Coordinates of C-alpha atoms and ligand atoms in Angstrom, one line a residue:
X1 CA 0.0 0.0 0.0
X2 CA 1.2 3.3 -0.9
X3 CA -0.4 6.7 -1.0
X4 CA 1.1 7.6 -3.9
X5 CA -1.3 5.4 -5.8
X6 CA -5.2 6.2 -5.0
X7 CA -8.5 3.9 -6.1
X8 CA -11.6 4.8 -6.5
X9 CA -14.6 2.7 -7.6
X10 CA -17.8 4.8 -8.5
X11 CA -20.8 3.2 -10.9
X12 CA -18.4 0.2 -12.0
X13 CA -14.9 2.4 -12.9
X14 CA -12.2 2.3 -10.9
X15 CA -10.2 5.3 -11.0
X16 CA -6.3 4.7 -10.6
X17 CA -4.7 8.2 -9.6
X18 CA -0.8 8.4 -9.9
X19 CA 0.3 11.0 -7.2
X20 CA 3.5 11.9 -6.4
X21 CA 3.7 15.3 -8.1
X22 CA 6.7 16.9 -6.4
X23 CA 8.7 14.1 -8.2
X24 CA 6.6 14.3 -11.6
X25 CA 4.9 11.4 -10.3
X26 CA 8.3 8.9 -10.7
X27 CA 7.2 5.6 -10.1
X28 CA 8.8 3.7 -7.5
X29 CA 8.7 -0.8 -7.2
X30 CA 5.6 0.0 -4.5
X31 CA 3.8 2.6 -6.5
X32 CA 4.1 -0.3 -9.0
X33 CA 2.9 -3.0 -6.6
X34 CA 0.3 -0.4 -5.9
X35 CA -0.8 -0.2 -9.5
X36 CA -0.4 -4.1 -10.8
X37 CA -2.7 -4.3 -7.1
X38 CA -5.4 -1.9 -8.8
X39 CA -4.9 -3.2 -12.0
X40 CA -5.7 -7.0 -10.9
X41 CA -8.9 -6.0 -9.0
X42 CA -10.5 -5.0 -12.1
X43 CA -11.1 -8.8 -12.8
X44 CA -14.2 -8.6 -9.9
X45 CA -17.5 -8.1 -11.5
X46 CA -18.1 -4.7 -10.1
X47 CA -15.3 -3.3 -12.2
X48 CA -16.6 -2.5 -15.5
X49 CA -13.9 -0.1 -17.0
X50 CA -10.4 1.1 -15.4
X51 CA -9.5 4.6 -15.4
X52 CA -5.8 5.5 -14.9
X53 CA -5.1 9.5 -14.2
X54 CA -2.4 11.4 -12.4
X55 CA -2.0 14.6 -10.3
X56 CA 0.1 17.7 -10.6
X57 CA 1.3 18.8 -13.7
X58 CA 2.8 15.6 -15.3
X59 CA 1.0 12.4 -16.3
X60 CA 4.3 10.6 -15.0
X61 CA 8.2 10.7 -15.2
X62 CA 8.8 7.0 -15.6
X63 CA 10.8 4.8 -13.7
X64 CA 12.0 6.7 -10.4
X65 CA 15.8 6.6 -11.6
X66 CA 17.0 6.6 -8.3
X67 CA 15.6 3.4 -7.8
X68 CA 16.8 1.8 -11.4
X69 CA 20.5 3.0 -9.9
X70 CA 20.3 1.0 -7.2
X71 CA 19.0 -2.3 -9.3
X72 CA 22.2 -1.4 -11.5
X73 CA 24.4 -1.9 -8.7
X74 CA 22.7 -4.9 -7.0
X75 CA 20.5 -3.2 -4.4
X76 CA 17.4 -3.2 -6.0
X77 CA 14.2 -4.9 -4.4
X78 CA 13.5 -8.7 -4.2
X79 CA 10.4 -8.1 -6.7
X80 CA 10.4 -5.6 -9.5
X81 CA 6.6 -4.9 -9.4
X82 CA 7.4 -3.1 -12.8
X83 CA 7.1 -6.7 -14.3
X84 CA 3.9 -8.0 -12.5
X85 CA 2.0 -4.4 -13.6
X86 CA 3.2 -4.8 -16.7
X87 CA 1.7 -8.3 -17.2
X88 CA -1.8 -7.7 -15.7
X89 CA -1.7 -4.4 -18.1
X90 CA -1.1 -7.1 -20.9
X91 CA -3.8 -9.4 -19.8
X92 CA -6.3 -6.9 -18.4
X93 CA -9.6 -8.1 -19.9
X94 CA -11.7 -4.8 -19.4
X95 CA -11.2 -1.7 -20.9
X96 CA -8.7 0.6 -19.7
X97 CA -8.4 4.3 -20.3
X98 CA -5.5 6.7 -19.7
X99 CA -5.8 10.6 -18.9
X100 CA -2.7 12.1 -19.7
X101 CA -1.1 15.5 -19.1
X102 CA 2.2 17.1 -19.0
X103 CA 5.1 14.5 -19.8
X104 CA 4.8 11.0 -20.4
X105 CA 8.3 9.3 -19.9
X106 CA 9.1 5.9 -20.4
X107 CA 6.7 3.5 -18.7
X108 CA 4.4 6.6 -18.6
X109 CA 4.4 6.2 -22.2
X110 CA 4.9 2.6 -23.2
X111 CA 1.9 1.8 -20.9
X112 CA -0.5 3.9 -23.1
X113 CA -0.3 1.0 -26.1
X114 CA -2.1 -1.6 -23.5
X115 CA -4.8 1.3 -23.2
X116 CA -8.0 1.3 -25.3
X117 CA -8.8 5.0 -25.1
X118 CA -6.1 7.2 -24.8
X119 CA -7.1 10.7 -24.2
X120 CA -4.2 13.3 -24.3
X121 CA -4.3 16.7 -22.8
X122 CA -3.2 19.6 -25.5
X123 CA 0.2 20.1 -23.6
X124 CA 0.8 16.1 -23.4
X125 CA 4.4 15.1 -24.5
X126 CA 4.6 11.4 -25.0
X127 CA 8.9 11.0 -24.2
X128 CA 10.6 7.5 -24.5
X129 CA 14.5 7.8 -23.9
X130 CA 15.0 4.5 -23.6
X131 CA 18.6 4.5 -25.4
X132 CA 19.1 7.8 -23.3
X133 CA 19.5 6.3 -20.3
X134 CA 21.3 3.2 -22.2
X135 CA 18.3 0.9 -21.6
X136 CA 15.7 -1.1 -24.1
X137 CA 12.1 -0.5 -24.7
X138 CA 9.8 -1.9 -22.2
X139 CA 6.1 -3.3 -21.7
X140 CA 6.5 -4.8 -24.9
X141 CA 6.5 -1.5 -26.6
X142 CA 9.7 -2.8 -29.0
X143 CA 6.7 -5.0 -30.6
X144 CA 3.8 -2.9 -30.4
X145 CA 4.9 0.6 -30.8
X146 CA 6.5 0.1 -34.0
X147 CA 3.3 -1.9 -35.2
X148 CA 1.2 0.7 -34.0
X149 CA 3.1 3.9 -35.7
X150 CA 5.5 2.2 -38.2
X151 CA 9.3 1.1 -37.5
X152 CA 11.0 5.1 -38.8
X153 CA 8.8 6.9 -36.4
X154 CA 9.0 4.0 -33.5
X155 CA 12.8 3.8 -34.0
X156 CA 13.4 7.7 -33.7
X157 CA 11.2 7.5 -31.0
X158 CA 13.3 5.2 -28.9
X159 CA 16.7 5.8 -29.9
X160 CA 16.6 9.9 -29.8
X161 CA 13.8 10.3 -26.9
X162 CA 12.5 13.6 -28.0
X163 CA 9.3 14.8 -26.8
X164 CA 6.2 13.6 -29.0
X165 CA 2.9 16.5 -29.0
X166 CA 0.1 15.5 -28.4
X167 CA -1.3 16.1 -31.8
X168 CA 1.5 13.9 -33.5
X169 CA 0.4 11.4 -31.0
X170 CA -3.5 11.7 -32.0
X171 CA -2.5 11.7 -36.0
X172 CA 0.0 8.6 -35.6
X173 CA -2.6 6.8 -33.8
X174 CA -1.0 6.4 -30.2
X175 CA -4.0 8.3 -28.6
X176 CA -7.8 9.0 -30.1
X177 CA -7.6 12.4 -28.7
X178 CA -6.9 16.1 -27.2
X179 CA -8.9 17.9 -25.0
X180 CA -7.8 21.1 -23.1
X181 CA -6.0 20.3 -20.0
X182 CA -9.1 21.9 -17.4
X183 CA -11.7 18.9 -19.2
X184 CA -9.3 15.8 -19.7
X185 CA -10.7 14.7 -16.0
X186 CA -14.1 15.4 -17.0
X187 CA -13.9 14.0 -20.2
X188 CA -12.3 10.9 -19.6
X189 CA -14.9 10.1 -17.0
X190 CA -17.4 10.6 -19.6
X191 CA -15.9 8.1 -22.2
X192 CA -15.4 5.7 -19.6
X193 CA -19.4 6.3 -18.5
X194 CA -19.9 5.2 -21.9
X195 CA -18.1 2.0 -21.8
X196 CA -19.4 1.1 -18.5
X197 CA -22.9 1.3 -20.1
X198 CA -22.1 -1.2 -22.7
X199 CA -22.6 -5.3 -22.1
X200 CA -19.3 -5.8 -20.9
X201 CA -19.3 -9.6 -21.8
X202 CA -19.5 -8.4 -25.5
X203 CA -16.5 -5.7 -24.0
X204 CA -14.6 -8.4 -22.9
X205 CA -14.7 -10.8 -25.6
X206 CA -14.4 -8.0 -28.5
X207 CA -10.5 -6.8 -26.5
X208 CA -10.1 -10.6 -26.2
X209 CA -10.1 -11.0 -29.9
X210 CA -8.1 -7.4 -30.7
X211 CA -4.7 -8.4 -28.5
X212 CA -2.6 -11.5 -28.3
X213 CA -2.0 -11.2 -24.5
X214 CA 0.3 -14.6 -24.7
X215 CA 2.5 -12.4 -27.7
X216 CA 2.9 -9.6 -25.6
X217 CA 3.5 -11.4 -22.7
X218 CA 6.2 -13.2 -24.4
X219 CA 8.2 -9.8 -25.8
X220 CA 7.9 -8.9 -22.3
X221 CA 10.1 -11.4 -21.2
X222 CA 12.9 -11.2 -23.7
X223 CA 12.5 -7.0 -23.1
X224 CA 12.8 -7.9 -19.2
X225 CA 16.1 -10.0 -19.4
X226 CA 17.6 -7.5 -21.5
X227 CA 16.6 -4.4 -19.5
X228 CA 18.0 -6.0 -16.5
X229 CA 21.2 -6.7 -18.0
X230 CA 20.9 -3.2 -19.3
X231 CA 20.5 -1.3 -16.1
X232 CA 23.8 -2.7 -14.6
X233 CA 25.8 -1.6 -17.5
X234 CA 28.9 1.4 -17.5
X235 CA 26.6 3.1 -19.7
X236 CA 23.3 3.5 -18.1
X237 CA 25.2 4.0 -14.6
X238 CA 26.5 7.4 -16.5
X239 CA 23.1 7.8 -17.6
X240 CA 21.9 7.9 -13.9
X241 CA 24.6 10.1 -12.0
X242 CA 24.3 12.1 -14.2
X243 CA 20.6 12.5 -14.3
X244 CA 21.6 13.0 -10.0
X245 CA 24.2 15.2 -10.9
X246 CA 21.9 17.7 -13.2
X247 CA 24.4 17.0 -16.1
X248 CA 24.1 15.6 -19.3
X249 CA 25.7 12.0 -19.9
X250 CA 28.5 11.3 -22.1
X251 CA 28.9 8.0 -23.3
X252 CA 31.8 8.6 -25.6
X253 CA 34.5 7.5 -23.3
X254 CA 32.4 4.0 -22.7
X255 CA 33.8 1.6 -25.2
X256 CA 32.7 -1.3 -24.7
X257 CA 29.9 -3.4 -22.2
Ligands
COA301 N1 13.1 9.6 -11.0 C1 13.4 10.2 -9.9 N2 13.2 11.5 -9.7 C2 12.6 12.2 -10.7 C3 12.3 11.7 -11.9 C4 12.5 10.3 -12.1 N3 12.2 9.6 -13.2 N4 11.8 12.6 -12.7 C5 11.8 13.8 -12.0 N5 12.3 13.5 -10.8 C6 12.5 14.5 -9.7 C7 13.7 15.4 -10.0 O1 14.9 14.8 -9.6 C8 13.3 16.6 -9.2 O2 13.6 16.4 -7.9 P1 14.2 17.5 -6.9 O3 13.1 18.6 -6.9 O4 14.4 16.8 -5.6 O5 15.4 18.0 -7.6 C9 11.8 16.7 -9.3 O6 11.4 15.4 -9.7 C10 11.3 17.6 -10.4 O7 11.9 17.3 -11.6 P2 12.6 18.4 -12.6 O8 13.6 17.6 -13.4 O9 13.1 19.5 -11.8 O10 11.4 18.8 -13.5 P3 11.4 19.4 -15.0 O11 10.0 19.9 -15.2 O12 12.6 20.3 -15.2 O13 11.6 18.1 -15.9 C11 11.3 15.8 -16.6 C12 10.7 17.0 -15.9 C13 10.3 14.6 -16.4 C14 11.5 16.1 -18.1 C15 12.7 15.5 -16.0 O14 12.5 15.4 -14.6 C16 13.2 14.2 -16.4 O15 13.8 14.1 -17.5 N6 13.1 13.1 -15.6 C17 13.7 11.8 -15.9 C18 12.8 11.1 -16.8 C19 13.3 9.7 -17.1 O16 14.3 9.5 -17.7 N7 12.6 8.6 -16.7 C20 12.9 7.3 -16.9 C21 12.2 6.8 -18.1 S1 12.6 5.1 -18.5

């Protein structure tokens, strides 16, 4: 339990609030055990759509780095929750809709392709510097991002981590769309309203069909074993003292891992 991660349940949709805005809402392993927690409970019958939001002026910064530095030098936690979160994301049965404003790093952003309705606020940046901080794509994002907005676009994407608008987003068809940043609350509960008044056995079955949960699943893994082998490498260590430092990383004297 964390209070960084609220729930609320009202007429069948559980809201999931991210808040830890003084950080940009970083997620830590229990904010993540918080959220695969929430994620899981949709499976009871009352839950007919999830909702995931955040507070403050960021939708979320990724990955608390503070926390990947220590799993880089062998003093991370017993469980990375990141992994279980990530799988009930993958194999979450009832639709799931993300609110997002400010930045989206990372995970913040990888996690949007398990969504169904992404809505963006206008100042939304969707950021993945994965091969910034010397890591991989995560969440099975090296599968379905470049399925979803072609391998050029996915690829620069990754590998230069510069921010995406909110527009691009909506046009290359990683979120259905904008709404000024004073309605997205208002307006994502509306759309999820909708969904909740559907027959949520026809819901169910019609996501079902639409993803290959075992696929993504899989990609998951082989991302996972990489990552980890990643974030105890010279070059991500650079990557994260000197995001502690307020510097920016060189690589260039790092030859070889
Ligand atoms: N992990 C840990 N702390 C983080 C964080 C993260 N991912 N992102 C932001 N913070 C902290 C900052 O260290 C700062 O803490 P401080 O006030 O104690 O110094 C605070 O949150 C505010 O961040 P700041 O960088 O001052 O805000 P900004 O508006 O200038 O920039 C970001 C926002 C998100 C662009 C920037 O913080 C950033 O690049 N964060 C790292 C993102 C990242 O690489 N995530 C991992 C993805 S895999």
């Amino acid at each position: 339990m964390t209070a960084e991660i609220r729930t609320d349940l009202s007429d069948g949709v559980l809201t999931v609030t991210i808040s830890r805005p003084d950080k940009k809402n970083a997620l830590t392993n229990d904010m993540y055990g918080a959220l695969a927690d929430a994620v899981a409970k949709a499976n009871d019958d009352e839950i007919r759509v999830v909702l995931i939001q955040a507070d403050g002026d960021s939708f979320t910064s990724g990955n608390d780095l503070a926390e990947f530095a220590a799993q880089g030098s062998g003093n991370g936690p017993k469980e990375r929750h990141v992994v279980r979160f990530l799988r009930e994301l993958a194999t979450a049965t009832k639709p799931i809709i993300a609110a997002v404003q400010g930045k989206a790093v990372g995970v913040g952003t990888t996690m949007l392709l398990h969504c169904d309705y992404v809505l963006l606020a206008e100042d939304a940046q969707l950021i993945t510097p994965f091969v910034n901080l010397a890591l991989v794509p995560e969440a099975a994002s090296s599968y379905l991002l470049p399925l979803r907005i072609g391998h050029v676009r996915a690829f620069e994407m990754f590998a230069l981590g510069e921010p995406v608008t909110a527009d691009a987003a909506v046009a290359w068809g990683i979120a259905n769309k904008t709404t000024g940043a004073a309605e997205l609350r208002a307006e994502a509960r509306r759309v999820a309203a909708k969904f909740a008044a559907k027959p949520i056995g026809s819901l169910t079955a019609m996501k079902r069909l639409m993803r290959d949960a075992e696929r993504l699943v899989t990609q998951m893994e082989s991302e996972s074993t990489i990552f980890v082998e990643r974030l105890a490498s010279a070059e991500a260590k650079e990557a994260f003292m000197a995001f502690a430092q307020k510097r920016q990383p060189d690589f260039t004297k790092i030859r070889r891992q």
